XYZ file of C-alpha atoms in Angstrom:
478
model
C 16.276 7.113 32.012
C 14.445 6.272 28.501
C 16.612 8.161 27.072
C 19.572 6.230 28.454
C 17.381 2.610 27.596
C 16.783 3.447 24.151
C 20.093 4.449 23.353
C 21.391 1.170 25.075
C 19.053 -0.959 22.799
C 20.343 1.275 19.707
C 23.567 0.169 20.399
C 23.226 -2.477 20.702
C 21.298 -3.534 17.500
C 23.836 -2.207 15.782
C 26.807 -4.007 17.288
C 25.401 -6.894 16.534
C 24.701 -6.325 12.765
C 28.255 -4.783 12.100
C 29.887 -7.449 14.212
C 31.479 -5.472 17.603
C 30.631 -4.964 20.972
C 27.971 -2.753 22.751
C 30.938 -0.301 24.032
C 32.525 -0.457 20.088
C 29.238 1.151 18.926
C 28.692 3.312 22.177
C 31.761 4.671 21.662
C 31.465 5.405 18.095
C 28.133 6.958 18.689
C 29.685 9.433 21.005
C 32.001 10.121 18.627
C 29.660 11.074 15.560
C 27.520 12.520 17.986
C 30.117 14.725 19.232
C 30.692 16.024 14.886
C 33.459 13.788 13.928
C 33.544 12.182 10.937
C 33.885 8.641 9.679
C 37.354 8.898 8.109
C 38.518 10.522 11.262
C 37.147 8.312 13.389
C 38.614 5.180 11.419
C 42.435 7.003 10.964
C 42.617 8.802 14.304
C 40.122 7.654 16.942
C 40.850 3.409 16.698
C 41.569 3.395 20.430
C 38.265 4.718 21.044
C 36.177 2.143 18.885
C 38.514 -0.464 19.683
C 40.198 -0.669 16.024
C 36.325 -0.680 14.104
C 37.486 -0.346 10.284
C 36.026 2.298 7.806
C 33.515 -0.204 6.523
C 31.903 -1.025 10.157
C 31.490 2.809 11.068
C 29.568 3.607 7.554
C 27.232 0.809 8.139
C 26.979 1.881 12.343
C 26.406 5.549 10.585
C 23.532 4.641 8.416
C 21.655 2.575 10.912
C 22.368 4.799 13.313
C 20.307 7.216 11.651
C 17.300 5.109 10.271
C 17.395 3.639 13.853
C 16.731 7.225 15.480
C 14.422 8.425 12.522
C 12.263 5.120 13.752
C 12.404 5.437 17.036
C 11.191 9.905 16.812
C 8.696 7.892 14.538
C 7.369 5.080 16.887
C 7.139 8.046 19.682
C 5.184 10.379 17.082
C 2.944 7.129 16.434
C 1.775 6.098 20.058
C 1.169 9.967 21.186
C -0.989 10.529 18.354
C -2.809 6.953 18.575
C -3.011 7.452 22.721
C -4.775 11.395 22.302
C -7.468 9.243 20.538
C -7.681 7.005 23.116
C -7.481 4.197 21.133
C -4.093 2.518 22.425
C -4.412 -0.660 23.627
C -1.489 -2.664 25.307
C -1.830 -5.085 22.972
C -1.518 -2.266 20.168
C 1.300 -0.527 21.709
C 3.419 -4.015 22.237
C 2.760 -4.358 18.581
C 4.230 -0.556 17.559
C 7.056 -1.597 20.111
C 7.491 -4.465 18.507
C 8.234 -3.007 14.670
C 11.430 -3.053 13.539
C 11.173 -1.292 10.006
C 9.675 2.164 9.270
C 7.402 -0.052 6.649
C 5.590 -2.075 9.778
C 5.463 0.931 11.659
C 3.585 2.797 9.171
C 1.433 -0.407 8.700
C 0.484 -0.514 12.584
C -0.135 2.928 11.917
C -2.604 3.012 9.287
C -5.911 2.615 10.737
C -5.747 5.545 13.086
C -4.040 7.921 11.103
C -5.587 11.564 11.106
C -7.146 11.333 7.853
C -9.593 13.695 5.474
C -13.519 12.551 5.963
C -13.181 9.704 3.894
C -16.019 7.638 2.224
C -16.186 5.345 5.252
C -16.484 7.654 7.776
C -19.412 9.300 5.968
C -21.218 5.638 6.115
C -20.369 4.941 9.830
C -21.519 8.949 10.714
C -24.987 7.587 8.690
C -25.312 4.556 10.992
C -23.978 1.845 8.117
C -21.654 0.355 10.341
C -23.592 -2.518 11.644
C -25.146 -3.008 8.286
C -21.365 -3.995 7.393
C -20.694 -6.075 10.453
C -24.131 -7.773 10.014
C -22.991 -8.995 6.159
C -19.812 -9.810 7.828
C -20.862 -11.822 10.330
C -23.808 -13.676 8.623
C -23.984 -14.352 4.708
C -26.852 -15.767 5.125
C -28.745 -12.731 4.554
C -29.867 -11.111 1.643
C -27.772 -7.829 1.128
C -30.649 -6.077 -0.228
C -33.293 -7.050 2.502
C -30.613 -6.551 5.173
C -29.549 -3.006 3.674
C -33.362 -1.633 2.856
C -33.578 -1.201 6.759
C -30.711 0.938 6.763
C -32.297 3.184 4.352
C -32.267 6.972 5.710
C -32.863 10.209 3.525
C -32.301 12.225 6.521
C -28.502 10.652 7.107
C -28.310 10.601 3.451
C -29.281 6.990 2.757
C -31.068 7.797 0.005
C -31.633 3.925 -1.095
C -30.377 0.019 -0.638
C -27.902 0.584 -3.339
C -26.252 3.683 -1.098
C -26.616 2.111 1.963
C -24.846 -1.234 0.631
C -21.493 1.401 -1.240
C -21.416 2.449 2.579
C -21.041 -1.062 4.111
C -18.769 -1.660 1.308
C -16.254 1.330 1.919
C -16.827 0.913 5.636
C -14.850 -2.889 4.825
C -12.832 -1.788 2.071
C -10.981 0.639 4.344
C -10.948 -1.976 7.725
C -9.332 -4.401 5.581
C -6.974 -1.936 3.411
C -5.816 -0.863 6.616
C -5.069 -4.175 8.046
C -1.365 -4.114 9.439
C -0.721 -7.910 8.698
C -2.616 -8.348 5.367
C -0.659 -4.855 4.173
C 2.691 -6.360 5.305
C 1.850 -9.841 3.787
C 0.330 -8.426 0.549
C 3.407 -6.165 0.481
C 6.162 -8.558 0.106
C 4.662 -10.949 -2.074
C 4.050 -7.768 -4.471
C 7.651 -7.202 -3.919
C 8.921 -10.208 -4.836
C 6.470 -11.034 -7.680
C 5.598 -8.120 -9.099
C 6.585 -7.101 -13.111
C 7.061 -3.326 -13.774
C 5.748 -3.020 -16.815
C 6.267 0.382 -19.286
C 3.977 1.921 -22.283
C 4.475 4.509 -24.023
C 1.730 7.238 -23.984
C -0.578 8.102 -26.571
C 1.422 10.974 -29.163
C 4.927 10.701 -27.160
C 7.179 8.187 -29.611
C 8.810 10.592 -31.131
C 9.289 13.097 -28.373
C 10.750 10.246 -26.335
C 12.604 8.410 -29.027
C 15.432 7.914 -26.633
C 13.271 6.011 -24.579
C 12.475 3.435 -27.149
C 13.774 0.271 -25.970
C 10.791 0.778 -22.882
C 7.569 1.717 -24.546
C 6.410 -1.878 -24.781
C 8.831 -3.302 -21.071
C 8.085 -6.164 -18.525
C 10.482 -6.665 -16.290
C 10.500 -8.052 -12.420
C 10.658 -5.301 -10.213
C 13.129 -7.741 -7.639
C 15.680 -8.397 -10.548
C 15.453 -5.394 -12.856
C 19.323 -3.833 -12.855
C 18.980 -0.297 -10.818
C 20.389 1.869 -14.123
C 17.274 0.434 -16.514
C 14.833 1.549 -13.379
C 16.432 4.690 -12.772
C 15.492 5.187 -16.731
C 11.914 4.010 -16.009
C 11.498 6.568 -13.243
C 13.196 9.492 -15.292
C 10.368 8.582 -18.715
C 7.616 8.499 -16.249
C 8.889 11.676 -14.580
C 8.944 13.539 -18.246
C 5.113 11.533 -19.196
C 7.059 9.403 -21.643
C 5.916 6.682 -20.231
C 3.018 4.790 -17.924
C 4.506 2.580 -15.301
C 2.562 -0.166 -13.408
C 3.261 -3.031 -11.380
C 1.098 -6.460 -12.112
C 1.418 -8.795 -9.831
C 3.061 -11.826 -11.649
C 3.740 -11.988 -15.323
C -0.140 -13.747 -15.380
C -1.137 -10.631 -14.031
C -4.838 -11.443 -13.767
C -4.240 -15.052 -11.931
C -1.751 -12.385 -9.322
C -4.904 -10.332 -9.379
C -6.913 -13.380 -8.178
C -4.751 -14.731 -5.399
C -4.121 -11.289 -4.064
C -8.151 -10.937 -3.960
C -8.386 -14.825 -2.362
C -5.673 -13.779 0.207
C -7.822 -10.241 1.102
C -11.027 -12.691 1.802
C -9.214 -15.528 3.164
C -7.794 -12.385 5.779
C -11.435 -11.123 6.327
C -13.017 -15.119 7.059
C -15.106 -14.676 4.131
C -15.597 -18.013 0.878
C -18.205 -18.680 -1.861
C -20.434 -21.198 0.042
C -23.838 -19.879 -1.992
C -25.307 -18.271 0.380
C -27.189 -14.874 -0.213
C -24.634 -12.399 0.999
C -21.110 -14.379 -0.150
C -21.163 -12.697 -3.734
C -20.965 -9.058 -2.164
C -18.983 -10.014 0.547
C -16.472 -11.229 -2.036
C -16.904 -8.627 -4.476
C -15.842 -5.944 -1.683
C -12.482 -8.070 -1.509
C -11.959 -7.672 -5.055
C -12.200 -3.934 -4.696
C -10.595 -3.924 -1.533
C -7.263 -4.915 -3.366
C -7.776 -3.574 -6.566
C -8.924 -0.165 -6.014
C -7.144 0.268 -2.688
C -3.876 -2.041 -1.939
C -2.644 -2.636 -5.113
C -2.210 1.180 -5.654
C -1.202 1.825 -2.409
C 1.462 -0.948 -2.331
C 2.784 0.169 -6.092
C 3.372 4.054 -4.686
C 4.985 2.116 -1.652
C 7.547 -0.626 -3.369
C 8.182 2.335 -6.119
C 9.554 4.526 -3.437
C 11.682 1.264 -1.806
C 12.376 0.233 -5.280
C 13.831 4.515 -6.587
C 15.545 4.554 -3.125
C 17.339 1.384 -3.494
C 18.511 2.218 -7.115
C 19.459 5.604 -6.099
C 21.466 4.155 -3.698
C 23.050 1.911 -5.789
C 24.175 4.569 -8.554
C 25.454 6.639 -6.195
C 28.030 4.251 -5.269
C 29.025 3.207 -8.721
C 29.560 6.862 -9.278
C 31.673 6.940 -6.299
C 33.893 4.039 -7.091
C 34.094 5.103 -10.886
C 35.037 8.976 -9.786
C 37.643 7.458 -7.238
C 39.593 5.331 -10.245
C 39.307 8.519 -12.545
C 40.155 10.867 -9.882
C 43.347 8.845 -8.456
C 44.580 7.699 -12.355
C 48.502 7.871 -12.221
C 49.695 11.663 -13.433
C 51.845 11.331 -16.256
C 53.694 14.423 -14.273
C 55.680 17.297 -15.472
C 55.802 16.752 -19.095
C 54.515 18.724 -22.390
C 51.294 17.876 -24.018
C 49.727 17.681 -26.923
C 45.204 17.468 -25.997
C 43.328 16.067 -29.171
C 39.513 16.702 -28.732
C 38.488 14.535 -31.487
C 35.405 15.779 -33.968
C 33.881 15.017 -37.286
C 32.285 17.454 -39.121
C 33.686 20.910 -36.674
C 37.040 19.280 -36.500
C 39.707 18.047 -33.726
C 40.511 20.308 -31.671
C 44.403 20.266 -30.617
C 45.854 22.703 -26.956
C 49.726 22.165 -26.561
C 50.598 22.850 -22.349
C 53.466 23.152 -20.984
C 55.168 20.957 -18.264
C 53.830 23.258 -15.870
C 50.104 23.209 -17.719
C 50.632 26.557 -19.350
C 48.701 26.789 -22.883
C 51.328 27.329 -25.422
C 49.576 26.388 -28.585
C 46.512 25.794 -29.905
C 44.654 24.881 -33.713
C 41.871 22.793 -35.355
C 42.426 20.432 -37.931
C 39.804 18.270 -40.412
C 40.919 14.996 -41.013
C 37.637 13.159 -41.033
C 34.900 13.421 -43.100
C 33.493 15.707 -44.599
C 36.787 17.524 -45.591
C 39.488 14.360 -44.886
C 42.450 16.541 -44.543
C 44.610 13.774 -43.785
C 48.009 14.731 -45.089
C 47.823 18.629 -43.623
C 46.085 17.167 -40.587
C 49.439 15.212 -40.191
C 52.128 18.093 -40.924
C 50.156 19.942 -38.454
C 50.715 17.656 -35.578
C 54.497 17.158 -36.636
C 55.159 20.849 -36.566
C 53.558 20.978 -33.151
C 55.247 18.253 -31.776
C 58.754 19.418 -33.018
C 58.394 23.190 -32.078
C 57.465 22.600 -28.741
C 59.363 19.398 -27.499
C 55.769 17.174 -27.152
C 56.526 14.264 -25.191
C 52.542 13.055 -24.372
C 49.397 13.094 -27.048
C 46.312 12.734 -24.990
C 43.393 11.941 -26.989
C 39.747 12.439 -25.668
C 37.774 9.051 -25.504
C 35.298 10.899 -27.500
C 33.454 10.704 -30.821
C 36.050 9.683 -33.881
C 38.698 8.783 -30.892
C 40.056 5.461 -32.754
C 40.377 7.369 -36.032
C 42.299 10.217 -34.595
C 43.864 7.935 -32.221
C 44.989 6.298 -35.821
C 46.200 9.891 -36.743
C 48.589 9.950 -33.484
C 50.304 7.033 -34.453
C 51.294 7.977 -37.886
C 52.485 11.387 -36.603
C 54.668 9.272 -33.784
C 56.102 6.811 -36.646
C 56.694 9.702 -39.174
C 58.960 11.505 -36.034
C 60.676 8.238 -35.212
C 60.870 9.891 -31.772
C 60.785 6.883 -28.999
C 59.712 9.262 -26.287
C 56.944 10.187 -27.747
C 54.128 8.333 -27.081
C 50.288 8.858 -27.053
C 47.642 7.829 -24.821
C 43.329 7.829 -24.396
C 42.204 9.628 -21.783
C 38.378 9.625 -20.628
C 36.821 13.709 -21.603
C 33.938 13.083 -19.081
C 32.961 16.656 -18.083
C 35.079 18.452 -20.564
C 32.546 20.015 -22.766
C 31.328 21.097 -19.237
C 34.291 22.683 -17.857
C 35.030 24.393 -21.410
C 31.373 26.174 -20.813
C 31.632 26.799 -17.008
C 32.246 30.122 -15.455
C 35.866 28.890 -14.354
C 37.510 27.943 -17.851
C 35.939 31.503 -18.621
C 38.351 32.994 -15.986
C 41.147 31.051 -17.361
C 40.919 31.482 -20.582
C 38.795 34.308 -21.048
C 40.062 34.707 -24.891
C 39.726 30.917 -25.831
C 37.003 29.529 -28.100
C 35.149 27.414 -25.639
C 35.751 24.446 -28.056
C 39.927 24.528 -27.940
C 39.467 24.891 -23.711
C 37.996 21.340 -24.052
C 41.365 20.406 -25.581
C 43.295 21.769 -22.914
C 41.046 19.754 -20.321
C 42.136 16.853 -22.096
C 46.077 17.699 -22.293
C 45.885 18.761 -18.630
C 44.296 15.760 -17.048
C 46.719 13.285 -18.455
C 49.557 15.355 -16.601
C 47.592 15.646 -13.480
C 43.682 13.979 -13.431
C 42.745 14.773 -9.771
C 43.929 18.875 -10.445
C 42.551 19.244 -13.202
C 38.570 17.039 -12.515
C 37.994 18.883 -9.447
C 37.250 21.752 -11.798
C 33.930 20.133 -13.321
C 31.055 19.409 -11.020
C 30.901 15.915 -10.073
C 27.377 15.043 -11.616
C 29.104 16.311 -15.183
C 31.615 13.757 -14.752
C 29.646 11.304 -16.989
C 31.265 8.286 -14.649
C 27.625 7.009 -13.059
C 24.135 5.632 -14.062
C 22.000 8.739 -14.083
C 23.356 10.385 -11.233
C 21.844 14.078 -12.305
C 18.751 12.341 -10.660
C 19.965 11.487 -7.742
């Protein structure tokens, strides 16, 4: 019957953020469920849904799996808080209550199975109430207060010990605070400046990366390609990342440390014990939250990026993928170059390889004039009706080059056109151009790419491994 509830309230969640009834995204659920897939579901199965479109059932798909990954989550949470014996209704209405992973995880916190940390080892030495005490009355002296609490035989060697126990012993009740976390959390996430430096001896190793090693940007604004570059630096020690809170990062550093005390009840009246009391709020945030909440809106912030480039990948692969074939015509593929040449592959209007050369009509040798016979003769001998030219380094000069060759034919079917020669170099180096043209210099089987994919894009780019299909923003990370 839980079961049955839970799956109800799923539903339900979700009809409401996509827009259709309970039944729409029961019956949808059943559906993916039962192995089918979205586009199947949207072309074949719109009786079932009740007509949901392609766009609804993605969005019902994602949240249908955070919304489970939550709920095996929320389950994992109040068994392992309940074997402690520490749930509370009020505590398990709370974890019932969270509806991200983020609060969850917050709620979480305190009673998570953790190694011996330094506040356990001051509560196991009796420092507890030594904390509370300070807590509860700043009136007293820390030092007087704490000299009673001294202990060699618990390891309390001194006042100076026993107070660095009281201190972690706070440090680590307020660090684990659900609410202060969550507050603390969001205004880092919506303040916060990533800021980039370049480390010590690295410049020129990471010259690429030059445009970062002195970077301030808001983390809530920064475009998701210029932190996908951040992430990749820091991943190959380029460069140090860190997030201050505010571009005054000190005055962040301050409220952050005034919200922490105003959280804990604690303000500078001048009494006796308000200095350390406020002094474990400053390390309470700076040694402890601020970290933990950069690791934390670093992972939301990669995720969210990630996410981002993978669907301006997919929307750039779809236009180059479905680009009109020119269809059953002849060829002529120019991989432009500089100094090792243009490389030229005539196919067939079937996409055999009839022909192939290099010519050097660039710098260094500027063979114009036999650059330009060489295309005519081509052209002629074989019937060329198409010149595809790779988008490529030198392609306006050689593009320049084409349209000579087409004037000096006075042909009007010939015509010549720039085609994008993402993943070409790739394909001429892969294991399957190898097979194809086992006795082809891997720099003419570029050219053929080229001359191919203007007849027929989709045949020819399913060849080349989608993440060589230089159409995204870093999507070999992601």
């Amino acid at each position: 019957m839980p079961d049955i509830k839970l799956a109800q309230q799923i539903a339900q969640t979700i009809a409401d953020e996509i827009g259709a009834q309970p039944a729409q995204a029961r019956a949808a659920i059943a559906l993916l469920d039962e192995g089918a897939s979205v586009p199947f579901i949207a072309r074949y199965r719109k009786e079932v849904t009740g007509g949901l479109d392609d766009t609804q059932l993605r969005n019902l798909e994602t949240r249908l799996t955070y919304l489970r990954e939550l709920e095996d989550r929320r389950a994992a949470v109040l068994s392992s808080i309940d074997e402690q014996g520490k749930l509370t209704d009020d505590l398990r209405n709370e974890i019932l209550g969270a509806d991200t992973k983020s609060r969850l995880e917050d709620l979480y916190l305190p009673y998570k199975p953790k190694r011996r940390t330094r506040a356990q080892i001051a509560r196991e030495a009796g420092l507890e109430p030594l904390a509370d005490g300070l807590l509860a009355d700043p009136t007293r002296d820390p030092q007087v207060f704490a000299a009673t609490f001294v202990d060699t035989d618990k390891g309390v060697a001194d006042t100076k010990a026993a107070l660095e126990g009281a201190r972690a012993i706070l440090m680590e009740r307020w660090g684990e605070d659900a609410a202060l976390v969550g507050e603390l959390r969001t205004w880092l996430g919506e303040n916060g400046v990533i800021r980039a430096r370049v480390a010590e001896g690295k410049e020129e190793q990471g010259a690429k990366y030059r445009d970062y090693f002195e970077h301030a940007e808001s983390l809530a604004k920064i475009p998701s390609h210029r932190l996908l570059a951040l992430f990749r630096a820091r991943r190959e020690e380029i460069l140090f990342l860190e997030l201050d809170p505010g571009n005054e990062a000190e005055a962040g550093h301050l409220y952050a440390e005034g919200r922490v005390a105003f959280k804990a009840g604690i303000r500078d009246a001048g009494r006796p014990g308000d200095r350390w009391l406020l002094d474990a709020c400053r390390l309470t945030w700076r040694a402890k939250l601020h970290m933990h909440l950069l690791l934390d809106l670093f992972n939301q912030a990669r995720e969210k990026a990630e996410a981002e480039a993978i669907a301006v990948f997919g929307d750039n692969l779809k236009d180059l993928l479905l680009a009109a074939p020119a269809g059953p015509k002849t060829v002529l593929g120019l991989d432009p170059g500089i100094r090792t040449g243009c490389k030229i592959a005539v196919v067939d209007a079937t996409g055999k390889l009839v022909a192939t050369d290099t010519i050097y009509p660039h710098e260094p040798r500027r063979q114009w004039d036999q650059s330009l016979h060489t295309l005519r003769q081509l052209c002629q001998k074989h019937n060329v009706e198409l010149i595809a030219i790779g988008n490529g380094t030198a392609s306006r000069e050689t593009d320049k080059l084409a349209g000579e060759v087409i004037k000096a034919l006075g042909d009007t079917r010939l015509q010549k056109v720039v085609v994008s020669e993402a993943g070409a170099s790739v394909y001429s180096a892969s294991e399957f151009a190898a097979k194809e043209f086992p006795d082809l210099d891997v720099s003419i089987r570029g050219a053929v790419s080229i001359a191919r994919r203007l007849q027929d894009p989709l045949a020819e780019l399913v060849k080349i491994e989608p993440k060589a299909i230089g159409v995204g923003q870093y999507q070999h990370d992601v």
